[in-house]
XYZ file of C-alpha atoms in Angstrom:
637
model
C -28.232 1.835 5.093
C -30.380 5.040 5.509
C -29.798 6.569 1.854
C -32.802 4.777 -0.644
C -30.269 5.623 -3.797
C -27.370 3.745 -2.365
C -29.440 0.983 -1.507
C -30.851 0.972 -5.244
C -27.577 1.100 -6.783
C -26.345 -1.985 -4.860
C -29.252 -4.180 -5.964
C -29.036 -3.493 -9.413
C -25.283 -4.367 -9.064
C -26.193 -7.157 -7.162
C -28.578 -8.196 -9.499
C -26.360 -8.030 -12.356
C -24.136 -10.131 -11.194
C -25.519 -12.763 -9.436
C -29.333 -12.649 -10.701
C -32.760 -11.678 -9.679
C -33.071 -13.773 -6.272
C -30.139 -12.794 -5.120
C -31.389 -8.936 -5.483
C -34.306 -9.720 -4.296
C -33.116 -10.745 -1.045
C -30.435 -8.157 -0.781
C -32.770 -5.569 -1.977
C -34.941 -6.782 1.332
C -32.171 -6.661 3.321
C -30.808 -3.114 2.725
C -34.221 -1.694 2.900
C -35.461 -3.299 6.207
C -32.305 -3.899 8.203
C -31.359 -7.417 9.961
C -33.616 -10.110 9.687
C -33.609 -14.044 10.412
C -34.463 -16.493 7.929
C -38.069 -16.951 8.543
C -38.882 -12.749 8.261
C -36.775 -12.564 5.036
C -38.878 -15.805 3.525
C -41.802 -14.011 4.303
C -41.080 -10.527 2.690
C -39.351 -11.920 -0.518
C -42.119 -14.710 -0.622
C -39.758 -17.291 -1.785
C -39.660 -20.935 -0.150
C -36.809 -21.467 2.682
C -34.317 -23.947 0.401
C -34.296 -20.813 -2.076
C -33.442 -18.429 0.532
C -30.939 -20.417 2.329
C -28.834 -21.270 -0.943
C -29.125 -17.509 -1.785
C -27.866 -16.666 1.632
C -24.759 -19.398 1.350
C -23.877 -17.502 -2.094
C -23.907 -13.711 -0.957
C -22.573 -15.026 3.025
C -19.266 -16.661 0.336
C -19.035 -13.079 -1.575
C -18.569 -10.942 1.863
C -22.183 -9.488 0.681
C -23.905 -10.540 3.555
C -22.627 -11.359 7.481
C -24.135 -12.995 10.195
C -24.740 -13.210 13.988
C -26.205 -15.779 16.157
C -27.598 -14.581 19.143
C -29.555 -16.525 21.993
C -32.930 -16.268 22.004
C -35.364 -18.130 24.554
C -33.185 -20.398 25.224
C -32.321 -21.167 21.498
C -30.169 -19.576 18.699
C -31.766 -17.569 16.346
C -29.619 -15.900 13.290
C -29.801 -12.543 11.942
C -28.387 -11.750 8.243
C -27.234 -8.467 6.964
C -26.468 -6.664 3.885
C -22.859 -5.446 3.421
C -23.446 -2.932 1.270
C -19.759 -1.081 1.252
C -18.580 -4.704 -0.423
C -21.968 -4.655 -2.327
C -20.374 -1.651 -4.317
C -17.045 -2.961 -4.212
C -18.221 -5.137 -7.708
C -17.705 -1.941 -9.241
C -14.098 -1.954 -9.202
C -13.484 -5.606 -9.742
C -12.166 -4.451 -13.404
C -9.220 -1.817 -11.782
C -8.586 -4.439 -9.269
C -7.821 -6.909 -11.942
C -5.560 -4.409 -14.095
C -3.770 -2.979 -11.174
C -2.485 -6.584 -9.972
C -1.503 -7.451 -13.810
C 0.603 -4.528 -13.551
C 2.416 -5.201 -10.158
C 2.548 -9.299 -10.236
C 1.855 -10.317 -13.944
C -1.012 -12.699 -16.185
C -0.355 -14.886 -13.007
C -1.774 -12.233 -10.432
C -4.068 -11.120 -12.105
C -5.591 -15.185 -12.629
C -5.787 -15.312 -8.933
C -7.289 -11.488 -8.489
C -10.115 -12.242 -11.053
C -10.716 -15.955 -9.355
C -10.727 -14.547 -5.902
C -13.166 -12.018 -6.883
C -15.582 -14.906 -8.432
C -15.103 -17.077 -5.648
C -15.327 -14.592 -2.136
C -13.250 -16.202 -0.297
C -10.795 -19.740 -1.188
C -8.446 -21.907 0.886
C -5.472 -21.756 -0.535
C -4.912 -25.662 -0.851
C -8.382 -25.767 -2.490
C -7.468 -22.923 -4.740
C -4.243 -24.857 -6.199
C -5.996 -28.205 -6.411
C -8.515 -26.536 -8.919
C -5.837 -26.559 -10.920
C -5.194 -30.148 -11.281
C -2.620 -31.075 -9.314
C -1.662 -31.336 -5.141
C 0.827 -30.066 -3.739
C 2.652 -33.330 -2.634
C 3.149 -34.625 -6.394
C 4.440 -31.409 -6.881
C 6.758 -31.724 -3.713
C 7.274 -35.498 -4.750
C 8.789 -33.947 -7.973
C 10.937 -31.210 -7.074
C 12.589 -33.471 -4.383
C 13.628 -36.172 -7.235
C 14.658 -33.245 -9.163
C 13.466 -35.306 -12.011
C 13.143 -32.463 -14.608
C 11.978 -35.361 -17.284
C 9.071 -35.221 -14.786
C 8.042 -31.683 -14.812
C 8.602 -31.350 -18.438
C 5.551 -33.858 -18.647
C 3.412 -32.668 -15.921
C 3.234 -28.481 -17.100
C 0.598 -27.395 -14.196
C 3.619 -28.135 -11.137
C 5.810 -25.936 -12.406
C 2.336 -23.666 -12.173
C 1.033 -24.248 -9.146
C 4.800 -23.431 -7.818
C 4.652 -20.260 -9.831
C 0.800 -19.267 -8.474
C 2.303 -20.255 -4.806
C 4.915 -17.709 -5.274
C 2.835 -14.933 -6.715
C -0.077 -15.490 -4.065
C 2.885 -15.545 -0.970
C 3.920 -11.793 -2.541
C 0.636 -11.325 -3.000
C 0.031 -11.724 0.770
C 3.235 -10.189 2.241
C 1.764 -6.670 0.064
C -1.314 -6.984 1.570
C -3.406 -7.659 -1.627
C -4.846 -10.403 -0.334
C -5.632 -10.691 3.408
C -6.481 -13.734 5.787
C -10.465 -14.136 6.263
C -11.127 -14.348 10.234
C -14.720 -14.621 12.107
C -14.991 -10.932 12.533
C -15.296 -10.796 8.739
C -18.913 -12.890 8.898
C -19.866 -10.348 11.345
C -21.226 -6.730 11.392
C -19.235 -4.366 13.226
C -21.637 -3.647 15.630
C -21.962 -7.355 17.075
C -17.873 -7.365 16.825
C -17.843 -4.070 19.124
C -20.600 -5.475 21.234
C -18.557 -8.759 21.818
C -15.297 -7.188 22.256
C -17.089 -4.232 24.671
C -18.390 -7.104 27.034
C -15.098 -8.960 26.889
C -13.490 -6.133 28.206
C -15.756 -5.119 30.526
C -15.863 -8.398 32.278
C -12.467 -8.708 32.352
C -11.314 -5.419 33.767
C -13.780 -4.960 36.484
C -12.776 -6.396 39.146
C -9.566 -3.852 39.068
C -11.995 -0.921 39.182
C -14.179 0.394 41.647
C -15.917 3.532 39.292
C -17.880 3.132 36.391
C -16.938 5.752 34.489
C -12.939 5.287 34.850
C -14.064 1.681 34.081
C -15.886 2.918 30.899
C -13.279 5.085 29.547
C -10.477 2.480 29.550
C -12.779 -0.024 28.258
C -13.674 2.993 25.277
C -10.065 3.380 24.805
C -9.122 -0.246 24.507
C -11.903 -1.397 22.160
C -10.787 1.317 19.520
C -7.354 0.103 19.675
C -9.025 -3.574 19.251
C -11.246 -2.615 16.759
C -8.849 -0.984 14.518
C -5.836 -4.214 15.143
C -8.465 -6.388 13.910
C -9.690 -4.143 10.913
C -6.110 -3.869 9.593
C -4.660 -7.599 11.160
C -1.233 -8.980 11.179
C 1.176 -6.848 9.330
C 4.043 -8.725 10.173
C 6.465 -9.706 7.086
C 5.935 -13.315 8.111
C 2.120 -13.336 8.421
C 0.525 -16.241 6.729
C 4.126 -17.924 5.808
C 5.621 -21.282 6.685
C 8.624 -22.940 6.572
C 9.095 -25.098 3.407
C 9.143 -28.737 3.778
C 12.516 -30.903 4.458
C 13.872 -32.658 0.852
C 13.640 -36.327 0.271
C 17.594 -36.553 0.239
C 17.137 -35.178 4.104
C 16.765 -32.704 7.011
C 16.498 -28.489 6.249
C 19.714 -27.122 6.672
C 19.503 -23.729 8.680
C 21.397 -21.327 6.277
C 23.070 -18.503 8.123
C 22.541 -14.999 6.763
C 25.526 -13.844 5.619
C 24.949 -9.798 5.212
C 21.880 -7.746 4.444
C 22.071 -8.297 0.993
C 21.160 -11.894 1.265
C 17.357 -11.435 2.297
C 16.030 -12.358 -1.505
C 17.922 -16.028 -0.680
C 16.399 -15.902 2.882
C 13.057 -15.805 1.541
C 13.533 -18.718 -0.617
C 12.767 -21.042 2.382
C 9.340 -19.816 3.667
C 5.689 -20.373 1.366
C 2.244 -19.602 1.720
C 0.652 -21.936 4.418
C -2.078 -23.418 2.510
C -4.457 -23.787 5.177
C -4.977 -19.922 5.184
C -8.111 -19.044 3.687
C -7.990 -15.350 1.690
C -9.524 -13.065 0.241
C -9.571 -9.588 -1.730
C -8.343 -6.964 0.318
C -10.036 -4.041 -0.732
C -8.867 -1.520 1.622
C -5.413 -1.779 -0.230
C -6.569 -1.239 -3.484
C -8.558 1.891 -2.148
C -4.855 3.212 -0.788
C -3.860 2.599 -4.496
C -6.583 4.084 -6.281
C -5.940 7.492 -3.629
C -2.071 7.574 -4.992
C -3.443 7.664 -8.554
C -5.879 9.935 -8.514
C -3.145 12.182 -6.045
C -0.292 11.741 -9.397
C -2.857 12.709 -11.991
C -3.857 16.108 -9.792
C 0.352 16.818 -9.658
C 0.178 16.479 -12.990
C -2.133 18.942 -13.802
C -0.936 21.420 -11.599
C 3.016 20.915 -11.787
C 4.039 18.723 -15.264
C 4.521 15.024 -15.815
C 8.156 14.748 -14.522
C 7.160 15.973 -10.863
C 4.200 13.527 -11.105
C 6.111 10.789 -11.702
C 8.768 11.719 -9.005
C 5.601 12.264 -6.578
C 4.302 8.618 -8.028
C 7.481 7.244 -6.831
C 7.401 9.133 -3.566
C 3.694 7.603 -2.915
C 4.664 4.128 -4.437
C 7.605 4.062 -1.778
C 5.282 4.941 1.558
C 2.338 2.670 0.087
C 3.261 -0.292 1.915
C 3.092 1.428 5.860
C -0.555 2.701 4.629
C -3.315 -0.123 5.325
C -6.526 1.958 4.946
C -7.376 5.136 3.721
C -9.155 6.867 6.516
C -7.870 6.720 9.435
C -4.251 4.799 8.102
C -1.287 4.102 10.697
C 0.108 6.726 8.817
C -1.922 9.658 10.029
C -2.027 11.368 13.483
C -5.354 11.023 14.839
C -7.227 12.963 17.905
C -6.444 10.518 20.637
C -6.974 11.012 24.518
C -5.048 12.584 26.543
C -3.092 8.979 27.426
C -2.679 7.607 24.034
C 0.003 9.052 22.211
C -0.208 10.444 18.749
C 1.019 8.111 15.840
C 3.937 8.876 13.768
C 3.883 10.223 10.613
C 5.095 8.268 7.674
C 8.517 9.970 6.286
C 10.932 9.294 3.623
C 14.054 10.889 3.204
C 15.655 12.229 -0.526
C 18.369 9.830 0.070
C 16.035 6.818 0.770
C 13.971 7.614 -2.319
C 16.653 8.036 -4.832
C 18.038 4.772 -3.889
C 14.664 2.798 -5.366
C 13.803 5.416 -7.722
C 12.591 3.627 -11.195
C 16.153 5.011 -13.562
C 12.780 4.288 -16.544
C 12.219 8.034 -15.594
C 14.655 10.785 -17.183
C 14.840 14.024 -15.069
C 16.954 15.652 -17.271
C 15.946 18.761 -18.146
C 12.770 19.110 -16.321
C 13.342 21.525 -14.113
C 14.304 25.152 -15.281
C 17.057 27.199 -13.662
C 16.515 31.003 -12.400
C 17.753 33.559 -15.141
C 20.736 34.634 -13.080
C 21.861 31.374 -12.938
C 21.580 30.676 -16.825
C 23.438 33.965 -17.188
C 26.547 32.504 -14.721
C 26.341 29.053 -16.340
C 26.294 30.549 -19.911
C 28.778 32.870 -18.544
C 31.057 30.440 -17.031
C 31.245 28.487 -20.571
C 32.088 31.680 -22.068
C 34.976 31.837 -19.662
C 36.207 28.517 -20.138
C 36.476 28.895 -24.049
C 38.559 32.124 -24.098
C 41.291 30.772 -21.721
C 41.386 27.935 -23.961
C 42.128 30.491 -26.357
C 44.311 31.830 -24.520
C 46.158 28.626 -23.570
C 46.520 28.175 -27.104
C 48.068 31.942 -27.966
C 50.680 32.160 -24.958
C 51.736 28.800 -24.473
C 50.514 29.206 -20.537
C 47.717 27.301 -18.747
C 47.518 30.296 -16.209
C 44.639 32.804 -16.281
C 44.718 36.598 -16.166
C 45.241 37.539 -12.692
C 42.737 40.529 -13.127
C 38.515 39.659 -12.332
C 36.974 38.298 -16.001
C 34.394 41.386 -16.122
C 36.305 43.591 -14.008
C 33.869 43.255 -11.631
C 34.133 40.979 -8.004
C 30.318 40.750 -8.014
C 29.653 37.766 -10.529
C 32.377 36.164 -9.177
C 30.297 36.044 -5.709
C 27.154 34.695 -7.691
C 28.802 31.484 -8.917
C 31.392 30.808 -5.993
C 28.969 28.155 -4.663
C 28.596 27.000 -8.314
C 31.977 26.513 -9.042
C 32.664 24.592 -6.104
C 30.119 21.938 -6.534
C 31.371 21.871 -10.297
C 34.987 21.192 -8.842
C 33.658 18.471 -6.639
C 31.874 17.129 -9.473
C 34.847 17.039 -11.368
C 36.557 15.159 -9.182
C 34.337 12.152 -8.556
C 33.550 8.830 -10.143
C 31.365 9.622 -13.277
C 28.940 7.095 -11.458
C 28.774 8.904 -8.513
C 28.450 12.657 -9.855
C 25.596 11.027 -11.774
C 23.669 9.794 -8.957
C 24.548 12.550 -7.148
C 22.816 15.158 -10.202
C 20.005 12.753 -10.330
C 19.559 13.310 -6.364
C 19.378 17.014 -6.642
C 16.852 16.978 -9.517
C 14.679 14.572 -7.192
C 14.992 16.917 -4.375
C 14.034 20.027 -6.178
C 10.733 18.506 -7.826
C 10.031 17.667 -3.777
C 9.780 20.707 -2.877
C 8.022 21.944 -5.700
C 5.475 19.099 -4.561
C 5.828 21.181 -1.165
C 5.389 24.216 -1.939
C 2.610 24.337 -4.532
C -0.733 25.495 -2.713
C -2.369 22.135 -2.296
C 0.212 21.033 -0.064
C 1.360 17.465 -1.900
C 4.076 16.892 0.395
C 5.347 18.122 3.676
C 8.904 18.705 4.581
C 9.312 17.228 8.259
C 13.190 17.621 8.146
C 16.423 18.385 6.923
C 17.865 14.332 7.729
C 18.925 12.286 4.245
C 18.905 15.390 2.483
C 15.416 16.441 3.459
C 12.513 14.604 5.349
C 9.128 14.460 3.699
C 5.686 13.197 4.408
C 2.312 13.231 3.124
C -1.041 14.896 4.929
C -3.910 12.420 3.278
C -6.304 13.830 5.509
C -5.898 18.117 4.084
C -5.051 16.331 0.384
C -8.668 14.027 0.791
C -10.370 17.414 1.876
C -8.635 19.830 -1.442
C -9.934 16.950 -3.721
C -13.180 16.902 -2.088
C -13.769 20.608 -2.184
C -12.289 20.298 -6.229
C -15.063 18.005 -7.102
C -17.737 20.236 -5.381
C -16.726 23.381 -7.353
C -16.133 21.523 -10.381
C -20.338 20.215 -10.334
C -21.274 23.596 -9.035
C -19.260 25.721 -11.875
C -21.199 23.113 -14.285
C -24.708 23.789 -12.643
C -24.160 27.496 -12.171
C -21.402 28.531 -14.241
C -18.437 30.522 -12.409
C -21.163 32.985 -10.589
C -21.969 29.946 -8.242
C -18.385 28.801 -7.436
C -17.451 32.487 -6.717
C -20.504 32.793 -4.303
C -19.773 29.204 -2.912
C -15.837 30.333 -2.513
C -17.014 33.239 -0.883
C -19.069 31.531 1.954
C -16.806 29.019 2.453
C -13.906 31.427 3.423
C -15.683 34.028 5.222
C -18.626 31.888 7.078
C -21.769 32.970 7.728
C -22.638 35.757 5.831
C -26.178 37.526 4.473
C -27.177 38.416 1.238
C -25.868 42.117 1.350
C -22.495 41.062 2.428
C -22.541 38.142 -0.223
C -22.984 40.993 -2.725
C -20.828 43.662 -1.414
C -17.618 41.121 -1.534
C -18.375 39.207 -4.852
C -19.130 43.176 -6.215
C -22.781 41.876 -7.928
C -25.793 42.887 -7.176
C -28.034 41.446 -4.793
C -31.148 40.577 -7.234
C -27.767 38.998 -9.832
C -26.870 36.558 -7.073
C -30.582 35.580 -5.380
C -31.177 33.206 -7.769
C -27.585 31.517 -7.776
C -28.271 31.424 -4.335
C -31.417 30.028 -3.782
C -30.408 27.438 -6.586
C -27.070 26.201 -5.065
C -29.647 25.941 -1.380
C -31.666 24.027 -3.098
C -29.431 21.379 -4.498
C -27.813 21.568 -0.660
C -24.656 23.148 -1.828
C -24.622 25.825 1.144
C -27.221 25.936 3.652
C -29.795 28.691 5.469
C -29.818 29.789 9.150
C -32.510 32.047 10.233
C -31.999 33.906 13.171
C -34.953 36.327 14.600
C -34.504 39.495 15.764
C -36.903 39.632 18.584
C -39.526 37.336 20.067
C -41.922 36.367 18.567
C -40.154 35.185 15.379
C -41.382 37.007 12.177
C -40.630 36.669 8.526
C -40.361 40.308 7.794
C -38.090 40.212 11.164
C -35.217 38.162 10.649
C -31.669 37.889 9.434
C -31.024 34.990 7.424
C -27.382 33.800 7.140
C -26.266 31.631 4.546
C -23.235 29.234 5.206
C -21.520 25.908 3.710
C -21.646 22.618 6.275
C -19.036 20.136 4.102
C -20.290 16.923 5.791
C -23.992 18.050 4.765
C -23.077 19.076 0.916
C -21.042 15.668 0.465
C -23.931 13.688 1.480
C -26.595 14.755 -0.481
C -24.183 15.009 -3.453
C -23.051 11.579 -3.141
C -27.018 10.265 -2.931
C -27.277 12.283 -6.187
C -24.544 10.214 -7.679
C -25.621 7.482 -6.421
C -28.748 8.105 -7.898
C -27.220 8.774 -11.423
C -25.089 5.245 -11.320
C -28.807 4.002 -10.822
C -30.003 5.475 -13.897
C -26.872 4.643 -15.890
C -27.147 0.800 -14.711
C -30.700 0.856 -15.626
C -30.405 2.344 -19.100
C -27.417 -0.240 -19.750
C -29.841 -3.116 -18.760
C -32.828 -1.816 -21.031
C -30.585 -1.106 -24.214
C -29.314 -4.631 -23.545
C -32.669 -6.332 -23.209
C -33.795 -4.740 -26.624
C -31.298 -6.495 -28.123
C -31.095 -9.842 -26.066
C -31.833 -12.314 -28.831
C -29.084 -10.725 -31.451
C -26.557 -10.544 -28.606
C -27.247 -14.395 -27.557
C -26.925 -15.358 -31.225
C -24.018 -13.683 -31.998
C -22.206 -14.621 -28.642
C -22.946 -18.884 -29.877
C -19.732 -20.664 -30.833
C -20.952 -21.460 -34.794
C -21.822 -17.496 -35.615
C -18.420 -16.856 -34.047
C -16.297 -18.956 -36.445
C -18.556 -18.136 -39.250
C -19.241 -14.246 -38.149
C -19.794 -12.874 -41.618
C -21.816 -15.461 -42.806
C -24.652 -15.671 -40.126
C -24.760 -12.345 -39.014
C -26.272 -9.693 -41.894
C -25.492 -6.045 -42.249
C -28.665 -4.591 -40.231
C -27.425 -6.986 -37.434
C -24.031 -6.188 -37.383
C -25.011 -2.134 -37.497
C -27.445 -2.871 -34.582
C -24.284 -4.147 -32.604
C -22.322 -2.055 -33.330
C -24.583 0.427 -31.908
C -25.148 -1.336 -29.116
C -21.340 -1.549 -27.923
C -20.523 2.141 -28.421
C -23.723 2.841 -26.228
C -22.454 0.670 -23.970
C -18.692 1.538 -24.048
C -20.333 5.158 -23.298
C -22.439 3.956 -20.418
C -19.528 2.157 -18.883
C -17.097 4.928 -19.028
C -19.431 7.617 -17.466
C -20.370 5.000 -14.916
C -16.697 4.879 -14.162
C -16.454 8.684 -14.257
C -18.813 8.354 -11.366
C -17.355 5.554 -9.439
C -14.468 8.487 -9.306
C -16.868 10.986 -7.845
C -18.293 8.213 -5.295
C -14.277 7.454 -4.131
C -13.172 10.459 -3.714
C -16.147 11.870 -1.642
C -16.255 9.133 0.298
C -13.428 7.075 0.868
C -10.484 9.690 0.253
């Protein structure tokens, strides 16, 4: 952990949390790399029972892993700080209210536990509760409903088994293996020698050796990252009733896969855990709806919502997702892209969202429509007068031309006509989906991309060009607050056209060169764009050189994201100070008696003072969280 800000920000959340020794040893960690007990004793200066129980508490949140190597002949163990799920305590809040949302009060109970606890069995995670799991067995068998009536936490602990099974199969919580107590350098380096031993007796050169054994511990690396995506991961059978043996149902069509599920559970041996890199996929697909909705309405976004919500399940990670094609050698083959068809999405889509109307025909087609109606009303008229159902023989305007325009029209209106109601609704529903698609593919920043014409259109999504657009968003928004629009202009400028001087800068933005020295140099120095100097002859002068100014992304995104790191620092800090001014009036009004009797114990200077305090913190919190935003999408999108 190189940058000092990032490591700051994860102690103070650290210390937050879990307290001051717990900081203290984390802070220690992230600032002087891997260390074994008796080195991180002697920096923090605290005894070796202190240490170890500190260790056992951040080793159960995933905030520190562990290796054992062997060391003279004995085995010596190295700790060290995880500090990508040291900032993950940011988000347990969204984690929370996104599982409420998806699997109820009852997911979120087991979201907010597993995020106190690390890591759980599952068996130890439903005996918490009070009960086993055989008396619960014991009772469904007897089918004694007298029984459960009584006993309230079985039917509970059935209901938590079934949320945490979904839970599983969606990938929101994932199975904790060995390679998760590790660092991903010892996992490489144990995987790397495994290979190596293994394959070299079929190769006589090193360097063919080498580059299979490069190839195959990527592939490795990234099975074990993601882990078993089968549907039946993590599942079991369920247990035999008292009254006898299972009976093997046989599936009758495709529609009977909800009753086919009813026989497998959780296996309650599995020990779990938060699975962070799925709510990072979810936290992309919001952010990705609220930018459609800024740029194309609500009623696209929420068709582009579905769209995302559909594909969400084939994504595991963020970067570097099955779904994307990666740069692979020239003997692995590219990965397929994740597409979904108009025909597949209207099938799911949520019928909560009414498309009608939210999309506005071209003029000339308003004019046929309103034309056509027009039409329709005098040969009713008509009809009426002569007795006859038959139309004039001659064209309505005299003219053959409109009648071209709406020949298409009127056919799909005469195959409308003649199907189910049902059906010609769907059908209306499916076009409205498919247009707002391709306004989602068409619009500049690329939301979707049409792949083919199969199901009434193919589409995908490009998370790798959509991660970069919202990356280079967030840099122009910051620079067009630091330097108004004269500093995105210049930035825009460099970034299209490359490396460029200051007289070219000024000739294409149409300023002058003393108007945009200062923007520039300012924009350098926060490490928005970057300096090349390049002599003219040997040796290199001042006076005799061109200096080139040009934007490196990677470079900018770092050293803005140690800025924001730095601010989050600074926000935590000033939360913690405003909160230890007040520490005794927030302790007494937090005590049981002051809360049943809050206008009685508490006086009017008191209450102002905390009131006060919470908007200062509700403040804190929410430009913290504006932050957190920053921090995602520069980072992890």
């Amino acid at each position: 952990m190189s940058q000092a800000s990032a490591a700051e920000l994860c102690t103070l959340l650290v210390r937050d949390i879990y307290g001051e020794v717990s900081s203290k040893v984390t802070s220690i960690l992230l600032e002087r790399g891997r260390l074994p007990l008796g080195q991180i004793c002697q920096h923090t200066q605290l005894p070796s029972k202190t240490v170890k129980q500190t260790l056992v508490v951040l080793i159960q949140q995933h905030l520190v892993v562990h290796f054992t190597h062997i060391e003279g002949g004995s085995p010596v163990t190295y700790y060290e700080c995880n500090w990508a799920q040291a900032y993950e305590l940011l988000h347990a809040g969204r984690i929370i209210r996104v599982t409420e949302e998806r699997f109820g009060s009852d997911g979120a109970l087991i979201a907010s536990n597993m995020l106190q606890l690390g890591h759980a069995r599952v068996s130890d995670f439903l005996a918490a509760y009070g009960i086993s799991t055989k008396k619960a067995r014991k009772a469904r068998d007897a089918e004694s409903t007298a029984a459960i009536e009584a006993d309230a936490p079985i039917t509970s602990v059935e209901t938590l088994k079934e949320v945490m099974m979904n839970m599983l199969k969606e990938r929101f919580l994932v199975e904790v293996k060995q390679h998760h107590m590790q660092s991903k350098t010892d996992v490489e380096n144990n995987v790397r020698a495994e290979l190596v031993q293994k394959l070299r007796k079929n190769h006589t050169s090193e360097l063919k050796l080498m580059k299979e054994v490069n190839s195959l511990v990527k592939a490795k690396l990234k099975e074990m990252e993601i882990g078993d995506v089968s549907e039946k991961s993590g599942l079991k059978r369920k247990a035999a009733s008292a009254g006898g043996r299972a009976k093997k149902r046989k599936k009758v069509s495709i529609y009977d896969e909800e009753e086919e599920e009813l026989d497998w559970e959780i296996d309650e041996n599995l020990v779990l855990r938060i699975n962070h890199e799925k709510f990072r996929v979810i936290f992309r697909n919001q952010e990705l709806v609220s930018l459609a909705e800024q740029r194309l309405g609500k009623a696209t976004a929420q068709v582009y919502g579905e769209f995302l919500k559909r594909i969400e399940p084939k994504i595991f990670r963020c970067r570097d997702n099955v779904g994307e094609e990666e740069e692979t050698d020239d003997d692995d083959k590219p990965q397929k892209t994740i597409k979904l068809s108009c025909l597949e999405l209207s099938r799911n889509f949520n019928r909560d969202i009414n498309l009608e109307g939210s999309i506005a025909l071209p003029p000339k087609e308003v004019k046929a429509k309103a034309r056509k109606r027009s039409y329709e009303d005098s040969d009713d008229d008509m009809t009426i007068r002569n007795g006859s159902s038959k139309p004039n023989g001659k064209s309505r305007h005299g003219s053959n031309e409109s009648d071209g325009e709406s020949e298409e029209e009127d056919e799909w209106a005469e195959e409308d006509g003649d199907m189910d109601p049902d059906a010609a609704e769907k059908r209306k529903r499916m076009t409205l989906i498919k247009q707002h698609l391709m306004l989602l593919a068409e619009d500049s920043y690329r939301f979707l991309t049409n792949e083919g014409n199969r199901g009434m259109g193919e589409w995908s999504v490009n998370y790798k060009e959509l991660g970069k657009t919202m990356r280079n968003l967030e840099l122009e928004k910051i620079v067009e607050e630091r330097f108004e629009s004269t500093g995105t202009r210049l930035l825009r400028i460099i970034k299209d056209k490359g490396k460029l001087d200051e007289k070219q800068i000024a000739n294409i933005a149409l300023l002058k060169q003393n108007q945009i020295r200062a923007v520039l140099s300012g924009l350098h120095e926060c490490g928005h764009i970057e300096l090349q100097e390049v002599p003219k002859a040997l040796p290199p002068q001042a006076t005799r050189c061109y200096f080139l100014w040009f934007f490196d992304e990677q470079r900018a995104n770092s050293l803005l994201l140690s800025d924001v790191y730095k601010a989050m620092s600074r926000n935590i800090q000033r939360a913690m100070v405003e909160k230890e001014k007040r520490k005794h009036l927030i302790e007494k009004s937090e005590r049981s008696d002051v809360k049943a009797n809050y206008e009685e114990y508490m006086t009017k200077n008191e209450k102002r003072e905390l009131e006060i305090w919470r908007s200062r913190e509700e403040r804190l919190l929410a430009q913290l969280m504006r932050l957190d935003r920053i921090v995602m999408i520069l980072r992890d999108y």
